[in-house]
Coordinates of N, CA, C and O in Angstrom, one line a residue:
M154 N -64.5 53.6 47.3 CA -63.7 52.9 48.3 C -62.2 53.0 47.9 O -61.8 52.6 46.8
K155 N -61.4 53.6 48.7 CA -60.0 53.7 48.5 C -59.2 52.5 49.0 O -59.4 52.1 50.1
R156 N -58.4 51.9 48.1 CA -57.7 50.8 48.4 C -56.2 51.2 48.7 O -55.6 51.9 47.9
H157 N -55.7 50.7 49.8 CA -54.4 51.1 50.2 C -53.3 50.1 49.6 O -53.7 49.0 49.1
F158 N -52.1 50.5 49.6 CA -51.0 49.8 49.0 C -51.0 48.3 49.4 O -50.9 47.4 48.6
W159 N -51.0 48.1 50.7 CA -50.8 46.8 51.2 C -52.0 45.9 50.9 O -51.9 44.7 50.7
N160 N -53.2 46.4 50.7 CA -54.4 45.6 50.3 C -54.4 45.2 48.9 O -55.0 44.3 48.5
V161 N -53.6 45.9 48.0 CA -53.6 45.6 46.6 C -52.6 44.5 46.3 O -52.8 43.7 45.4
V162 N -51.5 44.4 47.1 CA -50.5 43.4 46.9 C -51.1 42.0 47.1 O -51.7 41.8 48.1
P163 N -50.8 41.1 46.1 CA -51.4 39.8 46.2 C -50.8 39.0 47.4 O -49.6 39.3 47.8
R164 N -51.5 38.1 48.0 CA -51.1 37.3 49.1 C -49.8 36.5 48.8 O -48.9 36.5 49.7
P165 N -49.6 35.9 47.6 CA -48.4 35.2 47.4 C -47.1 36.1 47.4 O -46.1 35.7 47.8
A166 N -47.3 37.3 46.9 CA -46.2 38.2 46.9 C -45.8 38.6 48.4 O -44.6 38.7 48.7
K167 N -46.8 38.8 49.2 CA -46.5 39.0 50.6 C -45.8 37.8 51.3 O -44.8 38.0 52.0
A168 N -46.2 36.6 51.0 CA -45.6 35.4 51.5 C -44.2 35.3 51.1 O -43.3 34.9 51.9
I169 N -43.9 35.5 49.8 CA -42.6 35.4 49.2 C -41.7 36.4 49.9 O -40.5 36.1 50.2
A170 N -42.2 37.6 50.0 CA -41.4 38.7 50.6 C -41.0 38.4 52.0 O -39.9 38.6 52.5
F171 N -42.0 37.9 52.8 CA -41.7 37.5 54.2 C -40.7 36.4 54.3 O -39.8 36.4 55.2
T172 N -40.8 35.4 53.4 CA -39.9 34.3 53.4 C -38.5 34.7 53.0 O -37.5 34.3 53.7
I173 N -38.4 35.6 52.1 CA -37.0 36.1 51.7 C -36.4 36.9 52.9 O -35.2 36.7 53.2
W174 N -37.2 37.7 53.5 CA -36.7 38.4 54.7 C -36.2 37.5 55.8 O -35.2 37.7 56.3
G175 N -37.0 36.5 56.1 CA -36.7 35.6 57.2 C -35.4 34.8 56.8 O -34.5 34.6 57.7
L176 N -35.3 34.3 55.6 CA -34.1 33.5 55.2 C -32.9 34.4 55.2 O -31.8 33.9 55.6
A177 N -33.0 35.7 54.8 CA -31.8 36.5 54.8 C -31.3 36.8 56.2 O -30.1 36.8 56.5
V178 N -32.2 37.0 57.1 CA -31.8 37.2 58.5 C -31.2 35.9 59.1 O -30.2 36.0 59.8
L179 N -31.8 34.8 58.8 CA -31.2 33.5 59.2 C -29.8 33.3 58.7 O -28.9 32.9 59.4
I180 N -29.7 33.5 57.4 CA -28.3 33.4 56.8 C -27.3 34.3 57.4 O -26.2 34.0 57.6
G181 N -27.8 35.6 57.6 CA -26.9 36.5 58.3 C -26.4 36.1 59.6 O -25.3 36.2 60.0
L182 N -27.3 35.5 60.4 CA -27.0 35.0 61.7 C -26.0 33.8 61.6 O -25.0 33.8 62.4
V183 N -26.2 32.9 60.7 CA -25.3 31.8 60.5 C -24.0 32.2 60.1 O -22.9 31.8 60.6
V184 N -23.9 33.2 59.1 CA -22.6 33.7 58.7 C -21.9 34.4 59.8 O -20.7 34.3 60.0
G185 N -22.6 35.1 60.7 CA -22.0 35.8 61.8 C -21.5 34.8 62.8 O -20.4 35.0 63.4
I186 N -22.2 33.7 63.1 CA -21.7 32.7 64.0 C -20.5 32.0 63.4 O -19.5 31.7 64.2
V187 N -20.5 31.7 62.1 CA -19.3 31.1 61.5 C -18.1 32.0 61.6 O -17.0 31.5 61.9
Q188 N -18.3 33.3 61.4 CA -17.2 34.2 61.5 C -16.7 34.3 62.9 O -15.5 34.5 63.2
L189 N -17.6 34.2 63.9 CA -17.2 34.2 65.3 C -16.3 33.1 65.6 O -15.3 33.2 66.3
R190 N -16.7 31.9 65.1 CA -15.9 30.7 65.4 C -14.6 30.7 64.7 O -13.6 30.1 65.2
A191 N -14.5 31.4 63.6 CA -13.2 31.5 62.8 C -12.3 32.5 63.5 O -11.1 32.5 63.2
G192 N -12.9 33.4 64.3 CA -12.1 34.4 65.0 C -11.6 35.6 64.2 O -10.6 36.2 64.5
N193 N -12.4 35.9 63.2 CA -12.0 37.0 62.3 C -12.3 38.4 62.9 O -11.7 39.4 62.6
L194 N -13.4 38.5 63.7 CA -13.8 39.8 64.3 C -14.0 39.6 65.8 O -14.1 38.5 66.3
P195 N -14.1 40.7 66.5 CA -14.4 40.6 68.0 C -15.7 39.8 68.2 O -16.6 39.8 67.4
V196 N -15.8 39.2 69.4 CA -16.8 38.3 69.7 C -18.2 38.9 69.7 O -19.1 38.3 69.1
A197 N -18.4 40.0 70.3 CA -19.7 40.6 70.3 C -20.2 41.2 69.0 O -21.4 41.4 68.8
L198 N -19.3 41.4 68.1 CA -19.7 42.1 66.8 C -20.2 41.1 65.8 O -21.1 41.5 65.0
N199 N -19.7 39.9 65.7 CA -20.0 39.0 64.6 C -21.5 38.6 64.5 O -22.0 38.8 63.4
P200 N -22.2 38.1 65.5 CA -23.6 37.7 65.2 C -24.4 38.9 65.0 O -25.4 38.9 64.2
L201 N -24.2 40.1 65.7 CA -25.0 41.3 65.4 C -24.7 41.8 64.0 O -25.7 42.3 63.4
L202 N -23.5 41.8 63.6 CA -23.2 42.3 62.2 C -23.9 41.4 61.2 O -24.4 41.9 60.2
G203 N -23.8 40.1 61.4 CA -24.4 39.2 60.4 C -25.9 39.4 60.4 O -26.5 39.4 59.3
A204 N -26.5 39.5 61.6 CA -28.0 39.7 61.6 C -28.4 41.0 61.0 O -29.4 41.1 60.3
G205 N -27.6 42.0 61.3 CA -27.9 43.4 60.7 C -27.8 43.4 59.2 O -28.7 43.9 58.5
M206 N -26.8 42.7 58.7 CA -26.6 42.7 57.2 C -27.7 41.8 56.6 O -28.3 42.1 55.5
G207 N -28.1 40.7 57.3 CA -29.2 39.9 56.8 C -30.5 40.6 56.8 O -31.4 40.5 55.9
L208 N -30.7 41.4 57.9 CA -31.9 42.2 58.0 C -32.0 43.3 56.9 O -33.1 43.5 56.3
L209 N -30.9 43.9 56.6 CA -30.9 44.9 55.6 C -31.1 44.3 54.2 O -32.0 44.8 53.5
A210 N -30.4 43.2 53.9 CA -30.6 42.6 52.6 C -32.0 42.0 52.5 O -32.6 42.1 51.4
G211 N -32.5 41.4 53.5 CA -33.8 40.8 53.5 C -34.9 41.8 53.3 O -35.9 41.6 52.6
S212 N -34.7 42.9 54.0 CA -35.7 44.0 53.9 C -35.8 44.6 52.5 O -36.9 44.9 52.0
L213 N -34.6 44.9 52.0 CA -34.6 45.4 50.6 C -35.2 44.4 49.6 O -35.9 44.8 48.7
S214 N -34.8 43.2 49.7 CA -35.3 42.2 48.8 C -36.8 42.0 48.9 O -37.5 41.9 47.9
G215 N -37.3 41.9 50.2 CA -38.7 41.8 50.4 C -39.5 43.0 49.9 O -40.6 42.8 49.3
L216 N -39.0 44.2 50.1 CA -39.6 45.3 49.6 C -39.7 45.3 48.1 O -40.7 45.7 47.5
W217 N -38.7 44.9 47.4 CA -38.6 44.8 46.0 C -39.7 43.8 45.5 O -40.5 44.1 44.6
V218 N -39.9 42.7 46.2 CA -40.9 41.7 45.8 C -42.3 42.3 46.0 O -43.2 42.1 45.2
V219 N -42.5 43.0 47.1 CA -43.8 43.5 47.4 C -44.2 44.6 46.4 O -45.3 44.7 45.9
C220 N -43.2 45.4 46.0 CA -43.5 46.5 45.0 C -43.8 45.9 43.6 O -44.7 46.3 42.9
L221 N -43.1 44.8 43.3 CA -43.4 44.1 42.0 C -44.8 43.5 42.1 O -45.5 43.5 41.1
G222 N -45.2 42.9 43.2 CA -46.5 42.4 43.4 C -47.6 43.5 43.2 O -48.6 43.3 42.7
Y223 N -47.3 44.7 43.8 CA -48.2 45.8 43.6 C -48.4 46.2 42.2 O -49.5 46.4 41.7
V224 N -47.3 46.3 41.4 CA -47.4 46.6 40.0 C -48.2 45.6 39.3 O -49.1 46.0 38.5
Y225 N -48.0 44.3 39.6 CA -48.8 43.3 38.9 C -50.3 43.4 39.2 O -51.1 43.4 38.3
A226 N -50.6 43.5 40.5 CA -52.0 43.6 40.9 C -52.7 44.9 40.4 O -53.8 44.9 39.9
D227 N -52.0 46.0 40.5 CA -52.5 47.3 40.0 C -52.7 47.3 38.5 O -53.7 47.9 38.0
A228 N -51.8 46.7 37.8 CA -52.0 46.6 36.3 C -53.2 45.8 36.0 O -54.0 46.2 35.0
R229 N -53.5 44.7 36.7 CA -54.7 43.9 36.4 C -55.9 44.7 36.8 O -56.9 44.6 36.1
R230 N -55.9 45.5 37.8 CA -57.1 46.3 38.2 C -57.4 47.3 37.1 O -58.5 47.8 37.0
R231 N -56.4 47.8 36.4 CA -56.5 48.8 35.4 C -56.6 48.3 34.0 O -56.5 49.0 33.0
A232 N -56.9 47.0 33.8 CA -57.0 46.3 32.5 C -55.8 46.6 31.6 O -55.9 46.8 30.5
M233 N -54.6 46.5 32.2 CA -53.4 46.6 31.5 C -52.7 45.2 31.5 O -53.0 44.4 32.4
P234 N -51.7 45.0 30.6 CA -51.0 43.7 30.6 C -50.1 43.6 31.8 O -49.1 44.3 31.9
A235 N -50.4 42.7 32.8 CA -49.8 42.8 34.1 C -48.4 42.2 34.1 O -47.4 42.8 34.6
I236 N -48.1 41.1 33.4 CA -46.8 40.5 33.4 C -45.8 41.4 32.7 O -44.7 41.6 33.2
P237 N -46.1 41.9 31.5 CA -45.1 42.8 30.9 C -44.8 44.0 31.7 O -43.6 44.4 31.8
W238 N -45.7 44.6 32.4 CA -45.5 45.8 33.2 C -44.6 45.4 34.4 O -43.8 46.1 34.9
M239 N -44.9 44.2 35.0 CA -44.1 43.7 36.1 C -42.6 43.5 35.7 O -41.7 43.8 36.4
L240 N -42.5 42.9 34.5 CA -41.1 42.7 34.0 C -40.4 44.0 33.7 O -39.2 44.1 33.9
I241 N -41.1 45.0 33.1 CA -40.5 46.3 32.9 C -40.1 46.9 34.2 O -39.0 47.4 34.3
A242 N -40.9 46.8 35.2 CA -40.6 47.4 36.5 C -39.4 46.7 37.1 O -38.5 47.3 37.8
A243 N -39.3 45.4 36.9 CA -38.2 44.6 37.5 C -36.9 44.8 36.7 O -35.8 44.8 37.3
L244 N -36.9 44.9 35.4 CA -35.7 44.8 34.6 C -35.1 46.2 34.2 O -33.9 46.2 33.8
V245 N -35.9 47.2 34.1 CA -35.4 48.5 33.7 C -34.6 49.1 34.9 O -35.2 49.2 36.0
P246 N -33.4 49.4 34.7 CA -32.5 49.8 35.9 C -32.9 51.2 36.5 O -33.6 52.0 35.9
N247 N -32.4 51.4 37.7 CA -32.5 52.6 38.4 C -33.9 53.0 38.8 O -34.3 54.2 38.8
L248 N -34.8 52.0 38.9 CA -36.2 52.2 39.3 C -37.0 53.0 38.2 O -38.1 53.4 38.4
L249 N -36.4 53.1 37.0 CA -37.1 53.8 35.9 C -38.3 53.0 35.4 O -39.3 53.6 35.0
G250 N -38.3 51.7 35.6 CA -39.4 50.8 35.2 C -40.6 51.2 36.0 O -41.8 51.2 35.5
F251 N -40.4 51.4 37.3 CA -41.6 51.8 38.2 C -42.1 53.2 37.8 O -43.3 53.4 37.8
L252 N -41.1 54.1 37.5 CA -41.5 55.4 37.1 C -42.3 55.4 35.8 O -43.4 56.0 35.7
F253 N -41.9 54.5 34.8 CA -42.6 54.4 33.6 C -44.1 53.8 33.9 O -45.0 54.3 33.3
Y254 N -44.1 52.9 34.7 CA -45.5 52.3 35.0 C -46.4 53.4 35.6 O -47.5 53.5 35.2
F255 N -45.9 54.1 36.6 CA -46.8 55.0 37.3 C -47.1 56.2 36.4 O -48.2 56.9 36.5
A256 N -46.2 56.6 35.5 CA -46.5 57.7 34.5 C -47.5 57.3 33.4 O -48.3 58.1 33.0
L257 N -47.5 56.0 33.0 CA -48.3 55.6 31.9 C -49.5 54.7 32.2 O -50.2 54.2 31.3
R258 N -49.8 54.5 33.5 CA -50.9 53.6 33.8 C -52.2 54.3 33.5 O -52.4 55.5 33.5
R259 N -53.2 53.4 33.2 CA -54.5 53.8 32.9 C -55.4 54.1 34.1 O -55.0 53.6 35.2
P260 N -56.5 54.7 33.9 CA -57.4 54.9 35.1 C -58.0 53.5 35.5 O -58.0 52.5 34.7
L261 N -58.6 53.5 36.7 CA -59.2 52.2 37.2 C -60.5 51.9 36.3 O -61.1 52.8 35.7
V262 N -60.8 50.6 36.2 CA -61.9 50.2 35.5 C -62.9 49.6 36.4 O -62.6 49.2 37.6
S263 N -64.2 49.6 36.0 CA -65.3 49.0 36.8 C -66.1 48.2 35.9 O -66.1 48.4 34.6
P264 N -66.9 47.2 36.4 CA -67.7 46.4 35.5 C -69.0 47.2 35.0 O -69.5 48.0 35.7
C265 N -69.4 46.9 33.8 CA -70.6 47.4 33.2 C -71.8 46.9 34.0 O -71.8 45.7 34.3
P266 N -72.7 47.8 34.3 CA -73.9 47.3 35.1 C -74.8 46.3 34.3 O -75.5 45.5 34.9
Q267 N -74.7 46.3 33.0 CA -75.5 45.4 32.2 C -74.8 44.1 31.9 O -75.4 43.0 32.1
C268 N -73.6 44.1 31.3 CA -73.0 42.9 30.8 C -71.8 42.5 31.7 O -71.3 41.4 31.5
G269 N -71.2 43.4 32.5 CA -70.1 43.0 33.4 C -68.7 43.2 32.8 O -67.7 42.9 33.4
Q270 N -68.6 43.6 31.5 CA -67.3 43.9 30.9 C -66.7 45.1 31.5 O -67.4 46.0 32.0
A271 N -65.4 45.2 31.5 CA -64.6 46.3 32.1 C -64.8 47.6 31.3 O -64.7 47.6 30.1
I272 N -65.2 48.7 32.0 CA -65.3 50.0 31.4 C -64.5 51.0 32.3 O -64.4 50.8 33.5
Y273 N -64.0 52.0 31.7 CA -63.2 53.0 32.4 C -64.2 54.0 33.1 O -65.3 54.2 32.6
T274 N -63.7 54.5 34.2 CA -64.5 55.5 34.9 C -64.8 56.7 34.0 O -63.8 57.3 33.5
G275 N -66.0 57.1 33.9 CA -66.3 58.3 33.0 C -66.6 57.9 31.6 O -67.0 58.8 30.8
Q276 N -66.5 56.6 31.2 CA -66.8 56.2 29.9 C -68.3 56.2 29.7 O -69.0 55.7 30.5
R277 N -68.8 56.8 28.6 CA -70.2 57.0 28.5 C -70.9 55.7 28.1 O -72.0 55.4 28.6
F278 N -70.4 55.0 27.2 CA -71.1 53.8 26.7 C -70.1 52.6 26.9 O -68.9 52.7 26.7
C279 N -70.7 51.4 27.1 CA -70.0 50.2 27.2 C -69.6 49.7 25.8 O -70.5 49.7 24.9
A280 N -68.4 49.4 25.6 CA -67.9 49.0 24.2 C -68.5 47.6 23.9 O -68.6 47.3 22.7
S281 N -68.9 46.8 24.8 CA -69.3 45.5 24.5 C -70.8 45.4 24.2 O -71.2 44.8 23.2
C282 N -71.7 46.1 25.0 CA -73.1 46.0 24.8 C -73.8 47.3 24.5 O -75.0 47.3 24.1
G283 N -73.1 48.4 24.5 CA -73.6 49.7 24.2 C -74.5 50.4 25.3 O -75.2 51.3 25.0
F284 N -74.4 49.8 26.5 CA -75.2 50.4 27.6 C -74.7 51.8 27.9 O -73.5 52.1 28.0
N285 N -75.7 52.7 28.1 CA -75.4 54.1 28.4 C -75.1 54.2 29.9 O -76.1 54.1 30.8
T286 N -73.9 54.3 30.3 CA -73.5 54.3 31.8 C -73.9 55.6 32.5 O -74.1 55.6 33.7
L287 N -74.0 56.7 31.7 CA -74.4 58.0 32.4 C -75.9 57.9 32.8 O -76.2 58.5 33.8
S288 N -76.7 57.3 32.0 CA -78.1 57.3 32.4 C -78.4 56.4 33.6 O -79.3 56.6 34.3
S289 N -77.5 55.4 33.8 CA -77.7 54.5 34.9 C -77.3 55.2 36.2 O -77.9 54.8 37.2
K290 N -76.4 56.1 36.2 CA -76.0 56.8 37.4 C -77.0 57.9 37.8 O -77.3 58.0 39.0
S291 N -77.5 58.6 36.8 CA -78.5 59.7 37.2 C -79.9 59.2 37.3 O -80.8 59.9 37.7
G292 N -80.2 58.0 36.7 CA -81.5 57.4 36.8 C -82.4 57.8 35.6 O -83.6 57.5 35.6
G293 N -81.9 58.5 34.7 CA -82.7 58.9 33.5 C -81.8 59.5 32.4 O -80.6 59.4 32.4
A294 N -82.5 60.1 31.4 CA -81.7 60.6 30.3 C -81.0 61.9 30.7 O -81.4 62.6 31.7
P295 N -80.0 62.3 30.0 CA -79.3 63.5 30.4 C -80.2 64.7 30.2 O -81.1 64.7 29.4
T296 N -80.0 65.7 31.1 CA -80.8 66.9 31.1 C -80.4 67.8 29.9 O -79.4 67.6 29.2
S297 N -81.2 68.8 29.6 CA -80.9 69.7 28.5 C -79.7 70.5 28.8 O -79.1 71.1 27.8
S298 N -79.2 70.7 30.1 CA -78.0 71.4 30.3 C -76.8 70.7 29.8 O -75.7 71.3 29.5
A299 N -76.9 69.4 29.5 CA -75.8 68.6 29.0 C -75.6 69.0 27.5 O -74.6 68.8 26.9
Y300 N -76.7 69.6 26.9 CA -76.6 69.9 25.5 C -76.4 71.4 25.2 O -76.5 71.9 24.1
S301 N -76.0 72.1 26.3 CA -75.8 73.6 26.1 C -74.6 73.8 25.1 O -73.6 73.1 25.2
G302 N -74.8 74.7 24.3 CA -73.7 74.9 23.3 C -74.0 74.2 22.0 O -73.3 74.4 21.0
L303 N -74.9 73.2 22.0 CA -75.2 72.5 20.8 C -76.4 73.1 20.2 O -77.1 73.9 20.8
D304 N -76.7 72.7 19.0 CA -77.9 73.2 18.3 C -79.1 72.7 19.0 O -79.2 71.6 19.4
S305 N -80.0 73.6 19.2 CA -81.2 73.2 20.0 C -82.2 72.3 19.3 O -83.1 71.8 19.8
N306 N -82.0 72.2 18.0 CA -82.8 71.3 17.2 C -82.0 70.1 16.7 O -81.4 70.1 15.7
P307 N -82.1 69.0 17.5 CA -81.3 67.8 17.2 C -81.9 67.1 16.0 O -83.1 67.2 15.7
I308 N -81.1 66.4 15.3 CA -81.5 65.7 14.0 C -82.2 64.5 14.4 O -82.1 63.7 15.2

């Protein structure tokens, strides 16, 4: 099952991003109306300019929050420390923190069929209980073709 970007982002991050966007547009409109009453710019330009600047600032800020929420949730899905990676993505300048995260992230994990502990895709044995994950997928022991190249007389 492939999960898309928007489905991975936590609900609180979406709510915060939408709130930031709405507040920025509202503040832009208020600033535009105040400037209109002060008479600094032409009448038709002030509220539109304020709303446009609020829309731009709110959209960029909201997108930033949504991307940080994605890094947090994706790091948790991959059994990585979520808060440090989110802080790295937020604080390292020029979006290099996001680049570091996407370059160094681990593969997705899934629960062990026997004990439920997280195991990486393709991992042969569970580190917690020792369950052979390859035998559970194929329904039996590995075939002799898996041993090709090895000594035909195992110890």
